[in-house]
PDB file of C-alpha atoms in Angstrom:
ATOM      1  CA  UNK A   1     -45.766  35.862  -1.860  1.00  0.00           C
ATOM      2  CA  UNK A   2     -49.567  36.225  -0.769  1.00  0.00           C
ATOM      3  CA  UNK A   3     -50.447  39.865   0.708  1.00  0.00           C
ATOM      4  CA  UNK A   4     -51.169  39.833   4.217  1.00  0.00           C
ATOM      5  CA  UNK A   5     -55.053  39.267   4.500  1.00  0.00           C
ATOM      6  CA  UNK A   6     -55.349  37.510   1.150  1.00  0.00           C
ATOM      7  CA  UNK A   7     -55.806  33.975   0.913  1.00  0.00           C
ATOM      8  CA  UNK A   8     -52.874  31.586  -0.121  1.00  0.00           C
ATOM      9  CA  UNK A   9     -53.713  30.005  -2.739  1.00  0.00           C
ATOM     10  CA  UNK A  10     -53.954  26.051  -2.115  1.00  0.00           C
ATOM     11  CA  UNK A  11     -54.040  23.188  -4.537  1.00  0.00           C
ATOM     12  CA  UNK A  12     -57.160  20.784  -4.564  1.00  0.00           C
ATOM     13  CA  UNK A  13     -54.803  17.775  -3.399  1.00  0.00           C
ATOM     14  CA  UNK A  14     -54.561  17.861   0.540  1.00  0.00           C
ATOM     15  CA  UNK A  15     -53.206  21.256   1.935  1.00  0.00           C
ATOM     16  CA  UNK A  16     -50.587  21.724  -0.620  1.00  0.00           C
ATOM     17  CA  UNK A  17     -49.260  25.057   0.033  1.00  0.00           C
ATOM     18  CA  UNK A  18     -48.373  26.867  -3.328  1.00  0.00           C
ATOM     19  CA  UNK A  19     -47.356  30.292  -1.778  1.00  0.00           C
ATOM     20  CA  UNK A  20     -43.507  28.903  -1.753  1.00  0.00           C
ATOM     21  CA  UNK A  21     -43.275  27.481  -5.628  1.00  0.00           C
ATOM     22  CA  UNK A  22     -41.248  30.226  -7.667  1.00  0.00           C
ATOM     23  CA  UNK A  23     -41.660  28.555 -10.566  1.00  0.00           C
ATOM     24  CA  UNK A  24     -42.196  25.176 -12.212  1.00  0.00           C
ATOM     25  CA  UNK A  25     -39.066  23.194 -14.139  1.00  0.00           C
ATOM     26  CA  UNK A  26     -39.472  21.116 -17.060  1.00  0.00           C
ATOM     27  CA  UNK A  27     -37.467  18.006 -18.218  1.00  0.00           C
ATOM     28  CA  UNK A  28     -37.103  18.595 -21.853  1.00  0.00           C
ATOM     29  CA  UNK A  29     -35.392  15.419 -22.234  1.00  0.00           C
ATOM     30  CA  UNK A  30     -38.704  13.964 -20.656  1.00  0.00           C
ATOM     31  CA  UNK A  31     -40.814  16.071 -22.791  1.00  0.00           C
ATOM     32  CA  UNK A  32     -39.257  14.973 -26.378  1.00  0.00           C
ATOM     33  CA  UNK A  33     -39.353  11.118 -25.447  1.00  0.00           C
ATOM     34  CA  UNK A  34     -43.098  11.661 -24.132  1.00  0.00           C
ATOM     35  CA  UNK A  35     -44.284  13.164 -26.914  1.00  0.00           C
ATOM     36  CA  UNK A  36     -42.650  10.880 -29.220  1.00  0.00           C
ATOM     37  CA  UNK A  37     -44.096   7.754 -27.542  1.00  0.00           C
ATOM     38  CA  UNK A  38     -47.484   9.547 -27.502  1.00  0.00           C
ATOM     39  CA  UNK A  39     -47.124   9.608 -31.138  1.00  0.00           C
ATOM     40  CA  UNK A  40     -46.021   6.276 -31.574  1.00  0.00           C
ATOM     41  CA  UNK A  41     -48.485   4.482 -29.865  1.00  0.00           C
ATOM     42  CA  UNK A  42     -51.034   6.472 -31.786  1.00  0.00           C
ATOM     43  CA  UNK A  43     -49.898   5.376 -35.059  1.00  0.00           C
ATOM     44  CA  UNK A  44     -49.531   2.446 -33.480  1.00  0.00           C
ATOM     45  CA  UNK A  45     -52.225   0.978 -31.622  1.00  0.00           C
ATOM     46  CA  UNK A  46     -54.945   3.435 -32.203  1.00  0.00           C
ATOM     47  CA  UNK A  47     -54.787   4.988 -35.631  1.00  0.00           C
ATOM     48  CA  UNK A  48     -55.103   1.219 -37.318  1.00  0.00           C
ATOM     49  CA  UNK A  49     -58.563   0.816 -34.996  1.00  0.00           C
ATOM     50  CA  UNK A  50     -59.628   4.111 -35.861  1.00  0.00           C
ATOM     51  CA  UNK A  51     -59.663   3.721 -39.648  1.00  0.00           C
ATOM     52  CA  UNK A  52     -61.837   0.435 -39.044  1.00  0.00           C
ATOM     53  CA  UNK A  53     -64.005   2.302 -37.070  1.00  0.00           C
ATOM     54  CA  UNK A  54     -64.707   4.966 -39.063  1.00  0.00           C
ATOM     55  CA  UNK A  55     -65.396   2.197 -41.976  1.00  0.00           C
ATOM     56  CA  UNK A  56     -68.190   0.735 -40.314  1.00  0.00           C
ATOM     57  CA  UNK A  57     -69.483   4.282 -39.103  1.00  0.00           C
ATOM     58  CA  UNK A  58     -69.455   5.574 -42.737  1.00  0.00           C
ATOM     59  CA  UNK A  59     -71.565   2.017 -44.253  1.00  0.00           C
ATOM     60  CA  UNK A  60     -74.996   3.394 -45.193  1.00  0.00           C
ATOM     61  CA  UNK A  61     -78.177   1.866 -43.411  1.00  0.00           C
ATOM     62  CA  UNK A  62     -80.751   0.305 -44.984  1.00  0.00           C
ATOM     63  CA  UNK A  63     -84.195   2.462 -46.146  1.00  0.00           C
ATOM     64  CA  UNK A  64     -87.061   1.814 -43.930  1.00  0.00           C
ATOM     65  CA  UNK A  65     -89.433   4.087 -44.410  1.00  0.00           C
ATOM     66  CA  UNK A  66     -92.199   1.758 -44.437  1.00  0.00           C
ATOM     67  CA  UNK A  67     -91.054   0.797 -41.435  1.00  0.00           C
ATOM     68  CA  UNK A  68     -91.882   3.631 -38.546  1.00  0.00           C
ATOM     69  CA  UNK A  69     -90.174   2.004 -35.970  1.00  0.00           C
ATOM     70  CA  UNK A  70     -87.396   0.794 -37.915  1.00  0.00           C
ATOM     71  CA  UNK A  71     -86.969   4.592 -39.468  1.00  0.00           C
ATOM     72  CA  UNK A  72     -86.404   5.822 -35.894  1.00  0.00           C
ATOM     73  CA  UNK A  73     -84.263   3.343 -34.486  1.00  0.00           C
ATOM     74  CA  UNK A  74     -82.014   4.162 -37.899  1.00  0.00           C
ATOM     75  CA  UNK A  75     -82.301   7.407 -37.425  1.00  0.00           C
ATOM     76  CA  UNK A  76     -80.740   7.435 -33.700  1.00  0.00           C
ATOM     77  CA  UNK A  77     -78.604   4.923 -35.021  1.00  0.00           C
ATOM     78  CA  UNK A  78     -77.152   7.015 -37.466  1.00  0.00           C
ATOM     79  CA  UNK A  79     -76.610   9.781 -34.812  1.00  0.00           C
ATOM     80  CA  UNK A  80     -74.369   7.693 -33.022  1.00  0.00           C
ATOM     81  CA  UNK A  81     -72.421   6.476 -35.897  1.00  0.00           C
ATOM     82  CA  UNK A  82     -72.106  10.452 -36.758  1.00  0.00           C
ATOM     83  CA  UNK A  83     -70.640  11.149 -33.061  1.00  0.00           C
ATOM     84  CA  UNK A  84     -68.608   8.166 -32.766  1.00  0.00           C
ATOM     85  CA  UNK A  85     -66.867   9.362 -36.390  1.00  0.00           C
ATOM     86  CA  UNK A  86     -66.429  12.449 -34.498  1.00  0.00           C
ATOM     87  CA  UNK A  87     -65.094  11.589 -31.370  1.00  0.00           C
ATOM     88  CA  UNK A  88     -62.513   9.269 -33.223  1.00  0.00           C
ATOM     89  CA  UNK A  89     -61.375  12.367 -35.197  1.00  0.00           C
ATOM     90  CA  UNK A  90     -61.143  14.357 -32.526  1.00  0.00           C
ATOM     91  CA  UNK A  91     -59.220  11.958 -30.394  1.00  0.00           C
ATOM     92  CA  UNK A  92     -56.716  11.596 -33.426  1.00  0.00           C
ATOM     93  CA  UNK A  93     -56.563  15.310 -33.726  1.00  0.00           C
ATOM     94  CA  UNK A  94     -56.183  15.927 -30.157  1.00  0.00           C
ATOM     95  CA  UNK A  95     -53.489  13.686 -29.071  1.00  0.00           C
ATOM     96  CA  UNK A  96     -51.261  14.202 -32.341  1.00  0.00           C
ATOM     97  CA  UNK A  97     -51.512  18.051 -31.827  1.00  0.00           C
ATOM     98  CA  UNK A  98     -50.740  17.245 -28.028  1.00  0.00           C
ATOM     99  CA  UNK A  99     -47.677  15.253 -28.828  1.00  0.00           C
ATOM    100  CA  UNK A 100     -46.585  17.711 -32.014  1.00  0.00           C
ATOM    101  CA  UNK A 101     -47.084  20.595 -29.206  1.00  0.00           C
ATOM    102  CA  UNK A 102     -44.404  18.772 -26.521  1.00  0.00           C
ATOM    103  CA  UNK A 103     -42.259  18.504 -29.182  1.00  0.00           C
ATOM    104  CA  UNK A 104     -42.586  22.234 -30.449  1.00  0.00           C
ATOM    105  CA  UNK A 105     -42.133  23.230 -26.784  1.00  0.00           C
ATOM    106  CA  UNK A 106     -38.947  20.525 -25.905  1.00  0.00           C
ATOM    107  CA  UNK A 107     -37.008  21.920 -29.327  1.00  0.00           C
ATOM    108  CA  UNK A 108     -37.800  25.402 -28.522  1.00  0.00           C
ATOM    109  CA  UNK A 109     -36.562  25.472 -24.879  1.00  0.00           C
ATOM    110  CA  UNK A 110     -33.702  22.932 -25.323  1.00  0.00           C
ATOM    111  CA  UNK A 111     -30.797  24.402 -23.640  1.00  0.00           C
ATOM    112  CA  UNK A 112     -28.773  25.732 -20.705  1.00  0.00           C
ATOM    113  CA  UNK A 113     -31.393  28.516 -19.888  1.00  0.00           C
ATOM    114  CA  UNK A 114     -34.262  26.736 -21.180  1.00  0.00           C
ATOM    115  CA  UNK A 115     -36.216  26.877 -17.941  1.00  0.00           C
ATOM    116  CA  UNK A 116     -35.297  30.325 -17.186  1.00  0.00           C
ATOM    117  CA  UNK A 117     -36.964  31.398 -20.802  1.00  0.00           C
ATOM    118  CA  UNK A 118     -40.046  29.571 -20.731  1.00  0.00           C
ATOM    119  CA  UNK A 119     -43.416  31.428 -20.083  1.00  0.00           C
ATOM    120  CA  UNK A 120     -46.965  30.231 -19.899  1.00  0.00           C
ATOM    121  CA  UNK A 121     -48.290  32.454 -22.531  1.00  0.00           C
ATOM    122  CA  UNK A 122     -45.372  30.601 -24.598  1.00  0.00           C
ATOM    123  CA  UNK A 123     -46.848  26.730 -24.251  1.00  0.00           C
ATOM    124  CA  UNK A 124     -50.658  28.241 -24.221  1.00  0.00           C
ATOM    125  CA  UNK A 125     -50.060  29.806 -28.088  1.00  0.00           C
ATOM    126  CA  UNK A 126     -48.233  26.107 -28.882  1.00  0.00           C
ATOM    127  CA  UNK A 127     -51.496  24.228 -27.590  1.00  0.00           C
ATOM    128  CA  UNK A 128     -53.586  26.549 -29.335  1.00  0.00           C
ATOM    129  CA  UNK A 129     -51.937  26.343 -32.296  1.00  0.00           C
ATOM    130  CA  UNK A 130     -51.190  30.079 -32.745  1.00  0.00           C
ATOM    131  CA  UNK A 131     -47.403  29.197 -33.625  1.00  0.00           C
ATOM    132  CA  UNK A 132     -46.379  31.896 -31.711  1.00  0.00           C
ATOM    133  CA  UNK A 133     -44.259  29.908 -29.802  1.00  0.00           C
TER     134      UNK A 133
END
């Protein structure tokens, strides 16, 4: 409970008041399917368009250095195949460490007193990949 004179803290949707919330529950049940669709539909329907991406951002561009013009425009052009590569592999990363962290979480805190157990710092070290949790 807020100290009298400090603010209560409110969420950014409407006038939620989160002065009363003791805690938050999680459905681990929820959790485990979630995470296994996420993976799923990243091997799925993203993984197969990602590997054709990153194809045609690895082809090599033609040499134009008689060509001033034609040298720049490759040059940006080849920046943007180098970030695209990037943000592909990160996407891939970032979603299957997502999912693989919900299911670390779910299998760890499956059980009767599985919500009473659970703490922040916990599901922070799983996202960060500490494997402390």
């Amino acid at each position: 409970m807020p100290v009298d004179n400090e603010p209560v803290p409110k969420s950014t949707v409407g006038n939620y008041d989160l002065s009363e919330i003791d805690g938050i529950e999680a459905d681990i049940a929820a959790m485990e399917e979630f995470a296994a669709g996420l993976k799923a539909d990243l091997e799925k329907n993203y993984m197969p368009h990602a590997k054709a991406a990153a194809a045609n951002m690895l082809a090599e561009s033609p040499n134009a250095s008689e060509f001033y013009e034609l040298h720049l425009f490759l040059y940006a052009h080849q920046l943007v195949q180098d970030a695209t590569i990037r943000n592909v592999d990160g996407y891939v990363e970032g979603t299957y460490k997502f999912a693989t962290s919900a299911e670390e979480i779910s299998a760890k805190y499956r059980g009767a007193d599985a919500f009473s157990r659970a703490k922040l710092a916990d599901v922070q070290a799983t996202f960060e990949g500490n494997g402390n949790a």
